[in-house]
Amino acid sequence: MPNDPDAEARRVRLERGGPVLVEGPVEVVLDDGTVARSDRFAVALCTCRRSRTYPWCDTSHRRREHRGPEEPAPAEGDRP
């Protein structure tokens, strides 16, 4: 993967349970070899693959609740 050694480093921020935030513009090479490009000043890259706009995050991960082993699902009678 060629990189310009004189280019400034891109800042990447990892969000727990969320997307990877990258200062743009960016090019993302997908597993099939296609390239997705964004000229925005910052982008959110999907890590859960639920996004309809993959590889860009559309916050689809927020629609599903993740429960840890200490958080059981509510009983059928406990739902509003």
PDB file of C-alpha atoms in Angstrom:
ATOM      1  CA  MET A   1       0.000   0.000   0.000  1.00  0.00           C
ATOM      2  CA  PRO A   2       1.793   3.141  -1.150  1.00  0.00           C
ATOM      3  CA  ASN A   3       1.984   6.106   1.212  1.00  0.00           C
ATOM      4  CA  ASP A   4       3.434   9.549   0.728  1.00  0.00           C
ATOM      5  CA  PRO A   5       6.245   9.842   3.311  1.00  0.00           C
ATOM      6  CA  ASP A   6       5.939  13.644   3.209  1.00  0.00           C
ATOM      7  CA  ALA A   7       2.192  13.653   3.938  1.00  0.00           C
ATOM      8  CA  GLU A   8       0.954  14.612   7.374  1.00  0.00           C
ATOM      9  CA  ALA A   9      -0.212  11.781   9.596  1.00  0.00           C
ATOM     10  CA  ARG A  10      -3.959  11.179   9.781  1.00  0.00           C
ATOM     11  CA  ARG A  11      -5.503  11.118  13.220  1.00  0.00           C
ATOM     12  CA  VAL A  12      -7.586   8.018  13.975  1.00  0.00           C
ATOM     13  CA  ARG A  13      -9.766   7.830  17.070  1.00  0.00           C
ATOM     14  CA  LEU A  14     -11.269   4.580  18.337  1.00  0.00           C
ATOM     15  CA  GLU A  15     -14.712   4.828  19.959  1.00  0.00           C
ATOM     16  CA  ARG A  16     -15.635   2.045  22.385  1.00  0.00           C
ATOM     17  CA  GLY A  17     -18.622   0.225  20.933  1.00  0.00           C
ATOM     18  CA  GLY A  18     -18.765   2.602  17.994  1.00  0.00           C
ATOM     19  CA  PRO A  19     -17.055   3.571  14.770  1.00  0.00           C
ATOM     20  CA  VAL A  20     -13.459   4.434  14.015  1.00  0.00           C
ATOM     21  CA  LEU A  21     -13.184   8.199  13.484  1.00  0.00           C
ATOM     22  CA  VAL A  22     -10.631   9.309  10.889  1.00  0.00           C
ATOM     23  CA  GLU A  23      -9.624  12.815   9.882  1.00  0.00           C
ATOM     24  CA  GLY A  24     -10.249  13.087   6.139  1.00  0.00           C
ATOM     25  CA  PRO A  25     -10.063  13.066   3.274  1.00  0.00           C
ATOM     26  CA  VAL A  26      -9.673   9.289   3.207  1.00  0.00           C
ATOM     27  CA  GLU A  27      -9.647   6.373   0.815  1.00  0.00           C
ATOM     28  CA  VAL A  28     -10.731   2.979   2.130  1.00  0.00           C
ATOM     29  CA  VAL A  29      -9.755  -0.164   0.251  1.00  0.00           C
ATOM     30  CA  LEU A  30     -12.485  -2.777   0.755  1.00  0.00           C
ATOM     31  CA  ASP A  31     -11.932  -6.536   0.915  1.00  0.00           C
ATOM     32  CA  ASP A  32     -13.023  -6.917  -2.733  1.00  0.00           C
ATOM     33  CA  GLY A  33     -10.424  -4.354  -3.850  1.00  0.00           C
ATOM     34  CA  THR A  34     -12.821  -1.488  -4.539  1.00  0.00           C
ATOM     35  CA  VAL A  35     -11.920   1.912  -3.161  1.00  0.00           C
ATOM     36  CA  ALA A  36     -14.363   4.136  -1.273  1.00  0.00           C
ATOM     37  CA  ARG A  37     -13.341   7.795  -1.037  1.00  0.00           C
ATOM     38  CA  SER A  38     -14.558  10.625   1.163  1.00  0.00           C
ATOM     39  CA  ASP A  39     -13.403  14.231   0.965  1.00  0.00           C
ATOM     40  CA  ARG A  40     -15.063  15.179   4.258  1.00  0.00           C
ATOM     41  CA  PHE A  41     -12.938  16.689   7.050  1.00  0.00           C
ATOM     42  CA  ALA A  42     -13.694  13.636   9.223  1.00  0.00           C
ATOM     43  CA  VAL A  43     -15.376  10.293   8.619  1.00  0.00           C
ATOM     44  CA  ALA A  44     -16.726   7.504  10.794  1.00  0.00           C
ATOM     45  CA  LEU A  45     -15.779   4.033   9.585  1.00  0.00           C
ATOM     46  CA  CYS A  46     -18.189   1.241  10.460  1.00  0.00           C
ATOM     47  CA  THR A  47     -16.723  -1.611  12.518  1.00  0.00           C
ATOM     48  CA  CYS A  48     -19.928  -3.597  13.140  1.00  0.00           C
ATOM     49  CA  ARG A  49     -20.909  -4.034   9.436  1.00  0.00           C
ATOM     50  CA  ARG A  50     -24.538  -3.101  10.174  1.00  0.00           C
ATOM     51  CA  SER A  51     -24.291   0.146   8.217  1.00  0.00           C
ATOM     52  CA  ARG A  52     -26.306   0.473   5.040  1.00  0.00           C
ATOM     53  CA  THR A  53     -23.610   2.861   3.797  1.00  0.00           C
ATOM     54  CA  TYR A  54     -20.655   0.580   4.634  1.00  0.00           C
ATOM     55  CA  PRO A  55     -17.756   1.354   5.010  1.00  0.00           C
ATOM     56  CA  TRP A  56     -19.142   4.629   6.359  1.00  0.00           C
ATOM     57  CA  CYS A  57     -20.969   4.468   9.695  1.00  0.00           C
ATOM     58  CA  ASP A  58     -24.659   5.419   9.653  1.00  0.00           C
ATOM     59  CA  THR A  59     -25.137   4.730  13.413  1.00  0.00           C
ATOM     60  CA  SER A  60     -26.970   1.458  12.751  1.00  0.00           C
ATOM     61  CA  HIS A  61     -25.011  -0.023  15.674  1.00  0.00           C
ATOM     62  CA  ARG A  62     -27.100   2.112  18.033  1.00  0.00           C
ATOM     63  CA  ARG A  63     -30.326   0.290  17.145  1.00  0.00           C
ATOM     64  CA  ARG A  64     -29.195  -2.928  18.751  1.00  0.00           C
ATOM     65  CA  GLU A  65     -28.533  -3.191  22.454  1.00  0.00           C
ATOM     66  CA  HIS A  66     -25.571  -5.250  23.591  1.00  0.00           C
ATOM     67  CA  ARG A  67     -26.055  -6.972  26.903  1.00  0.00           C
ATOM     68  CA  GLY A  68     -23.171  -8.253  28.908  1.00  0.00           C
ATOM     69  CA  PRO A  69     -23.414 -11.490  30.896  1.00  0.00           C
ATOM     70  CA  GLU A  70     -24.373  -9.502  33.989  1.00  0.00           C
ATOM     71  CA  GLU A  71     -27.301  -7.812  32.191  1.00  0.00           C
ATOM     72  CA  PRO A  72     -30.041 -10.338  31.436  1.00  0.00           C
ATOM     73  CA  ALA A  73     -32.693  -9.496  28.861  1.00  0.00           C
ATOM     74  CA  PRO A  74     -35.934  -8.179  30.399  1.00  0.00           C
ATOM     75  CA  ALA A  75     -38.586 -10.814  31.105  1.00  0.00           C
ATOM     76  CA  GLU A  76     -41.626 -10.798  28.795  1.00  0.00           C
ATOM     77  CA  GLY A  77     -43.835  -9.287  31.537  1.00  0.00           C
ATOM     78  CA  ASP A  78     -41.289  -6.532  32.305  1.00  0.00           C
ATOM     79  CA  ARG A  79     -41.550  -4.831  28.901  1.00  0.00           C
ATOM     80  CA  PRO A  80     -43.456  -1.549  28.657  1.00  0.00           C
TER      81      PRO A  80
END
